[in-house]
Tab-separated table of C-alpha atoms and ligand atoms in Angstrom:
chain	number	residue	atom	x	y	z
A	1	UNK	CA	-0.706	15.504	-4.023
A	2	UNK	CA	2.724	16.134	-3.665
A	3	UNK	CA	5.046	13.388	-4.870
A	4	UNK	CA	8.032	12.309	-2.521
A	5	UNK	CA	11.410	11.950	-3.958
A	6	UNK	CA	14.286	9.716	-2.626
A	7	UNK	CA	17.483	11.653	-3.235
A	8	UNK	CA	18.651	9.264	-6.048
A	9	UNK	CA	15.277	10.387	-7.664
A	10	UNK	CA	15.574	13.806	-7.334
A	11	UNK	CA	19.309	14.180	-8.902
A	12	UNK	CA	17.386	11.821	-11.567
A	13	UNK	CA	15.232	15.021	-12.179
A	14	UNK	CA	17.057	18.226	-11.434
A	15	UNK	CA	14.322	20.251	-11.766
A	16	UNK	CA	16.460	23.189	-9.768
A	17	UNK	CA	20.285	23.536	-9.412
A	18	UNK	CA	22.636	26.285	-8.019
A	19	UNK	CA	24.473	28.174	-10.216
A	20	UNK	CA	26.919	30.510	-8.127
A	21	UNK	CA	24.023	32.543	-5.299
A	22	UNK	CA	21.032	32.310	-8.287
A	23	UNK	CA	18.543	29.008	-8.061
A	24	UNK	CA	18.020	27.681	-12.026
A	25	UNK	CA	15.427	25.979	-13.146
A	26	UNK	CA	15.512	23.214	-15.761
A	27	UNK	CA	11.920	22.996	-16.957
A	28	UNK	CA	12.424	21.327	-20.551
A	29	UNK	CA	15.463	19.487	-22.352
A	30	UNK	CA	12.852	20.453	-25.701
A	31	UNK	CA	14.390	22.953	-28.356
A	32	UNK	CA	13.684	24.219	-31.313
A	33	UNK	CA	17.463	25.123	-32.326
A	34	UNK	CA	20.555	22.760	-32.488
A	35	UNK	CA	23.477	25.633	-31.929
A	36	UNK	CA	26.689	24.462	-32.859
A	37	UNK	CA	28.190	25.861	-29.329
A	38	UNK	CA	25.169	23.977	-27.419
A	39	UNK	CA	26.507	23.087	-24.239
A	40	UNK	CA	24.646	20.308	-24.383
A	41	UNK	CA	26.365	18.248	-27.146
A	42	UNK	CA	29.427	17.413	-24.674
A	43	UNK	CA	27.621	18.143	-21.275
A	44	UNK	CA	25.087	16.644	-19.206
A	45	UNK	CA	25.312	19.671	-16.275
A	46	UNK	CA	25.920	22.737	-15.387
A	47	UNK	CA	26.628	24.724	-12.241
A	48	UNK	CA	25.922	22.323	-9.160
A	49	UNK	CA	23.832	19.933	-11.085
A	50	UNK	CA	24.328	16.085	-11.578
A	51	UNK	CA	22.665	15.931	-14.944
A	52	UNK	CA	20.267	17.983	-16.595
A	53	UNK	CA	18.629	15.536	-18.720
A	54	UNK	CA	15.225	15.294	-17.314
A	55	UNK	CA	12.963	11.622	-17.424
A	56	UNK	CA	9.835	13.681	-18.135
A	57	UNK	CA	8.588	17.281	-17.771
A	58	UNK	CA	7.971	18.185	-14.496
A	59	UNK	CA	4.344	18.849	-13.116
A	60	UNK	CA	3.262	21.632	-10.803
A	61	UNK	CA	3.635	19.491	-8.026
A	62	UNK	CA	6.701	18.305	-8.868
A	63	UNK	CA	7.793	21.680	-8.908
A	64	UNK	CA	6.882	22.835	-5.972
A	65	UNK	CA	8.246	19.537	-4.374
A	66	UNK	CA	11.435	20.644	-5.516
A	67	UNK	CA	11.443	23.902	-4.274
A	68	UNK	CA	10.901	22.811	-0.773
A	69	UNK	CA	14.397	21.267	-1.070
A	70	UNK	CA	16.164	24.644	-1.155
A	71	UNK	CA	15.835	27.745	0.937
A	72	UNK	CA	15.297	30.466	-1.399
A	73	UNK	CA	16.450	33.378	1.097
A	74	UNK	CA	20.287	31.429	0.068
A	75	UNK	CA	19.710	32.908	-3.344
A	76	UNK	CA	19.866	36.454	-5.147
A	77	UNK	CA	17.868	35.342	-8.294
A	78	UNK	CA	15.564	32.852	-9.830
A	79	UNK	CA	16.987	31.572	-13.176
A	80	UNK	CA	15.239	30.137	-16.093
A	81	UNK	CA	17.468	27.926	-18.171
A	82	UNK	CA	18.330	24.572	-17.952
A	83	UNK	CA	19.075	22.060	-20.922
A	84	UNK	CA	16.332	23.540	-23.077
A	85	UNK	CA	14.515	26.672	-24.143
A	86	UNK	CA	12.561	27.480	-21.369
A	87	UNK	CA	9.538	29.234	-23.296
A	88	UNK	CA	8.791	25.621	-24.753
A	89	UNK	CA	7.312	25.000	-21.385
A	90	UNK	CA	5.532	28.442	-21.203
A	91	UNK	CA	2.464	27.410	-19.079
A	92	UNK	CA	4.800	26.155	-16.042
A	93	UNK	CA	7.303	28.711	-16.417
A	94	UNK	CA	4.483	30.935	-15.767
A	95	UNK	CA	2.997	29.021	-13.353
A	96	UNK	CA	6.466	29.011	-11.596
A	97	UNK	CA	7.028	32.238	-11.843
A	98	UNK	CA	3.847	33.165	-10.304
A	99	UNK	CA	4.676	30.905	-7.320
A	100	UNK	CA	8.007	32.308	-6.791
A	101	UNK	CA	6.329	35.731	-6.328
A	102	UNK	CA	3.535	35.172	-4.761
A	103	UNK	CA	6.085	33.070	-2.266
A	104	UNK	CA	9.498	34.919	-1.938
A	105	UNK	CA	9.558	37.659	-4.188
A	106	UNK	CA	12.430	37.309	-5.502
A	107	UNK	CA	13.880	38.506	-8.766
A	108	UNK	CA	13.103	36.147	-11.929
A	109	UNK	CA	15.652	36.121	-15.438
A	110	UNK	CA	14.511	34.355	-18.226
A	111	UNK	CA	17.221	32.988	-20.443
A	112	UNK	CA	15.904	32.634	-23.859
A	113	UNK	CA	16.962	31.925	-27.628
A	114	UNK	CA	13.824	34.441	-28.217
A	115	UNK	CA	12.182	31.982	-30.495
A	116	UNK	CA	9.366	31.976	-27.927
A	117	UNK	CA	6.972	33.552	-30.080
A	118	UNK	CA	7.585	31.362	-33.273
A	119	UNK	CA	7.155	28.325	-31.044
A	120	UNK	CA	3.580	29.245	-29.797
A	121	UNK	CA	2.824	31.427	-32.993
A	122	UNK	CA	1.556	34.368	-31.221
A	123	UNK	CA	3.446	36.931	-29.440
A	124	UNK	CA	4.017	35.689	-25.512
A	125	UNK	CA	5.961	38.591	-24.036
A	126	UNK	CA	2.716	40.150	-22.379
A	127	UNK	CA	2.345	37.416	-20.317
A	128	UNK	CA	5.308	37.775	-18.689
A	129	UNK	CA	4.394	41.087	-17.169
A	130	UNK	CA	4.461	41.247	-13.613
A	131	UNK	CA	6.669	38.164	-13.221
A	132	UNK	CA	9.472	38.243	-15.436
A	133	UNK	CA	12.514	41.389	-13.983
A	134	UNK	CA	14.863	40.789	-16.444
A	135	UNK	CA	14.996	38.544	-20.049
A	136	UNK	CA	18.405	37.542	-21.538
A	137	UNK	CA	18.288	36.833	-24.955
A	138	UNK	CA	21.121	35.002	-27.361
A	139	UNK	CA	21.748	37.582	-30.145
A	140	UNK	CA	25.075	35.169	-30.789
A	141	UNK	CA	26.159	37.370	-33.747
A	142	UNK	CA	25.014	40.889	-35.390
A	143	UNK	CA	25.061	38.671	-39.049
A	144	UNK	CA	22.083	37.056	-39.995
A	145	UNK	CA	23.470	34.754	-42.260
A	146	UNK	CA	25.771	33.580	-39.746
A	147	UNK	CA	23.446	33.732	-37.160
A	148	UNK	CA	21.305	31.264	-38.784
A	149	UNK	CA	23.753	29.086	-39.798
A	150	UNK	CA	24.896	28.977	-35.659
A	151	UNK	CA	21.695	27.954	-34.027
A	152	UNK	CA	20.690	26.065	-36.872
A	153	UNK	CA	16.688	26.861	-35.915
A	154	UNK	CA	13.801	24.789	-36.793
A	155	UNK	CA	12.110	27.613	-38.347
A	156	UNK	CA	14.752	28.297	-40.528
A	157	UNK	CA	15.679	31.544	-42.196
A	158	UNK	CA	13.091	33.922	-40.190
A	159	UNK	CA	14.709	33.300	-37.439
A	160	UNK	CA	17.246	36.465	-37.076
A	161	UNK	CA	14.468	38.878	-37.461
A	162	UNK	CA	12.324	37.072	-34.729
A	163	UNK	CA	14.225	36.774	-32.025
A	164	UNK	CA	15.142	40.870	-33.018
A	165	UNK	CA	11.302	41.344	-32.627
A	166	UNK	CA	11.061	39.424	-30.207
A	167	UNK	CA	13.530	41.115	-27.926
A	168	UNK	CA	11.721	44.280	-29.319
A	169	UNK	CA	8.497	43.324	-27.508
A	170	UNK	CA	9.921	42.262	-24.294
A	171	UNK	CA	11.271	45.667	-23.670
A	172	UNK	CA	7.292	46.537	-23.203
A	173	UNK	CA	6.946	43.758	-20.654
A	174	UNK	CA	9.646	43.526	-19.199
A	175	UNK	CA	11.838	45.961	-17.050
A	176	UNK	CA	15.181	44.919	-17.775
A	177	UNK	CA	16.080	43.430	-21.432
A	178	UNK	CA	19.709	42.096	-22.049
A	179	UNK	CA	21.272	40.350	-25.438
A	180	UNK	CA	24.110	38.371	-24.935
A	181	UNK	CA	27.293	37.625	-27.125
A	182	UNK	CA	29.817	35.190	-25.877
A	183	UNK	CA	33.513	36.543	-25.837
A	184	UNK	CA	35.899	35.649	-28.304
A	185	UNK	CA	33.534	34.430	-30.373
A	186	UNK	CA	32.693	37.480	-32.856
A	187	UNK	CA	35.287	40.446	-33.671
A	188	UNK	CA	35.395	43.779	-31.908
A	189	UNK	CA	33.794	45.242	-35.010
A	190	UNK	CA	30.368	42.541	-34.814
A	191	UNK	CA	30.370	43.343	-31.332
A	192	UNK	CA	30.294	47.223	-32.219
A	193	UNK	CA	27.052	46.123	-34.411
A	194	UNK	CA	25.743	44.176	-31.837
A	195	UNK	CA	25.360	47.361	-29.767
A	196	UNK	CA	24.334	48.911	-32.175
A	197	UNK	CA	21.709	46.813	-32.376
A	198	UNK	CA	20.600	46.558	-28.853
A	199	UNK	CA	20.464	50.067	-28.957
A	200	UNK	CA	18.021	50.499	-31.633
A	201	UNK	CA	16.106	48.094	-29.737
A	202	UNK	CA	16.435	49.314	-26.421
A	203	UNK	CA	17.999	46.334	-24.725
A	204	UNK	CA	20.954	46.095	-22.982
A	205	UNK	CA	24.227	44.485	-24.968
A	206	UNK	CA	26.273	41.879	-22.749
A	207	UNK	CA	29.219	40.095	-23.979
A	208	UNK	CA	29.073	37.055	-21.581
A	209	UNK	CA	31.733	34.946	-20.635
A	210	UNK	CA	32.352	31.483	-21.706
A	211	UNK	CA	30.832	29.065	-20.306
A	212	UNK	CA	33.577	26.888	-18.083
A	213	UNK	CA	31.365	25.133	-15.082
B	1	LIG	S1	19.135	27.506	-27.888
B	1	LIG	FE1	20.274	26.886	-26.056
B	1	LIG	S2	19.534	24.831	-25.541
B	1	LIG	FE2	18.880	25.273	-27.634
B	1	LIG	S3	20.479	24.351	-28.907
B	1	LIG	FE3	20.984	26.518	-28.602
B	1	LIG	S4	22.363	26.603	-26.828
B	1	LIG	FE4	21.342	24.566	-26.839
């Protein structure tokens, strides 16, 4: 049954917000890393949002409740992001992403630490075959040390060469694989070794912008 929300209740839990012409979704405020740049720490939105701190995780019908506030032919992209790593909620991101398709076929972007498969302990990235057009990944830095000593992970030490491998296996899956730096933040040289990297993994390098809205 689908639950009805009052819109005090729904800015309570901005499950989707606008981010430019690309609808975001905020699934989960869970993750496994604490970066030192997180957004989060000084933040409670982004883009057209009111707060991104959700009361609980959403259910499928609260999903799809929210969706039928927007009209998705306004937007060029489905986005998952949100205050959280999005593969913590893998089931509904699937389940999402499947209902996006099957409904408007739009594009879908994941936005990922790519820690996904350390948090489920199996490798995820076949399931998002089919559903997932293009996966942005945080490389951050091409220094492992330093890397790890940025997102400050949960799992500790492995994490570097995970989110490599993980990257690694999305470029079966997925059509489009991108790894992000944020500029200004690393020298031209780490930059030169960060696409160096990407291309010995065959993703894409992107040195973002930072984050202002
Ligand atoms: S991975 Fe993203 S959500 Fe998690 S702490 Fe880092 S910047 Fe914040």
């Amino acid at each position: 049954m689908k639950t009805k929300y009052s819109e005090l209740e729904r800015r309570k839990m901005e499950i989707l917000y606008k981010v430019h012409n690309n609808l975001y979704v905020n699934l989960t405020n869970r993750c496994p890393c604490a970066c030192t740049f997180c957004l989060r720490q000084n933040r409670d939105r982004i883009g057209e949002s009111a707060s991104l701190w959700l009361e609980h995780e959403p259910s499928f019908d609260e999903v799809q409740e929210a969706f039928s506030h927007f009209d998705m032919d306004d937007y060029d992209e489905l986005v998952f992001c949100g205050f959280g790593e999005p593969t913590e909620s893998l089931s509904m991101l699937i389940q999402t992403a499947e209902y996006v398709k099957d409904n408007w076929k739009k594009p879908i972007r994941l936005n990922t630490n790519g820690l996904g498969n350390l948090i489920h302990k199996k490798d995820i990235t076949p399931e998002f075959a089919g559903l997932i057009d293009t996966v942005s990944i945080s490389l951050n830095t091409p220094n492992e040390a330093r890397y790890n000593e940025m997102v400050r992970s949960a799992f500790g030490e492995k994490s570097f060469k995970a989110m490599l491998d993980f990257a690694s296996r999305c470029t079966r899956h997925i059509p489009k694989v991108i790894m992000t730096t944020v500029e200004t933040t690393i020298t031209r040289q780490e930059e030169a070794e960060c696409k160096k990297i990407c291309d010995s993994i065959g993703a894409t390098y992107r040195i973002r912008p930072w984050e202002n809205g």
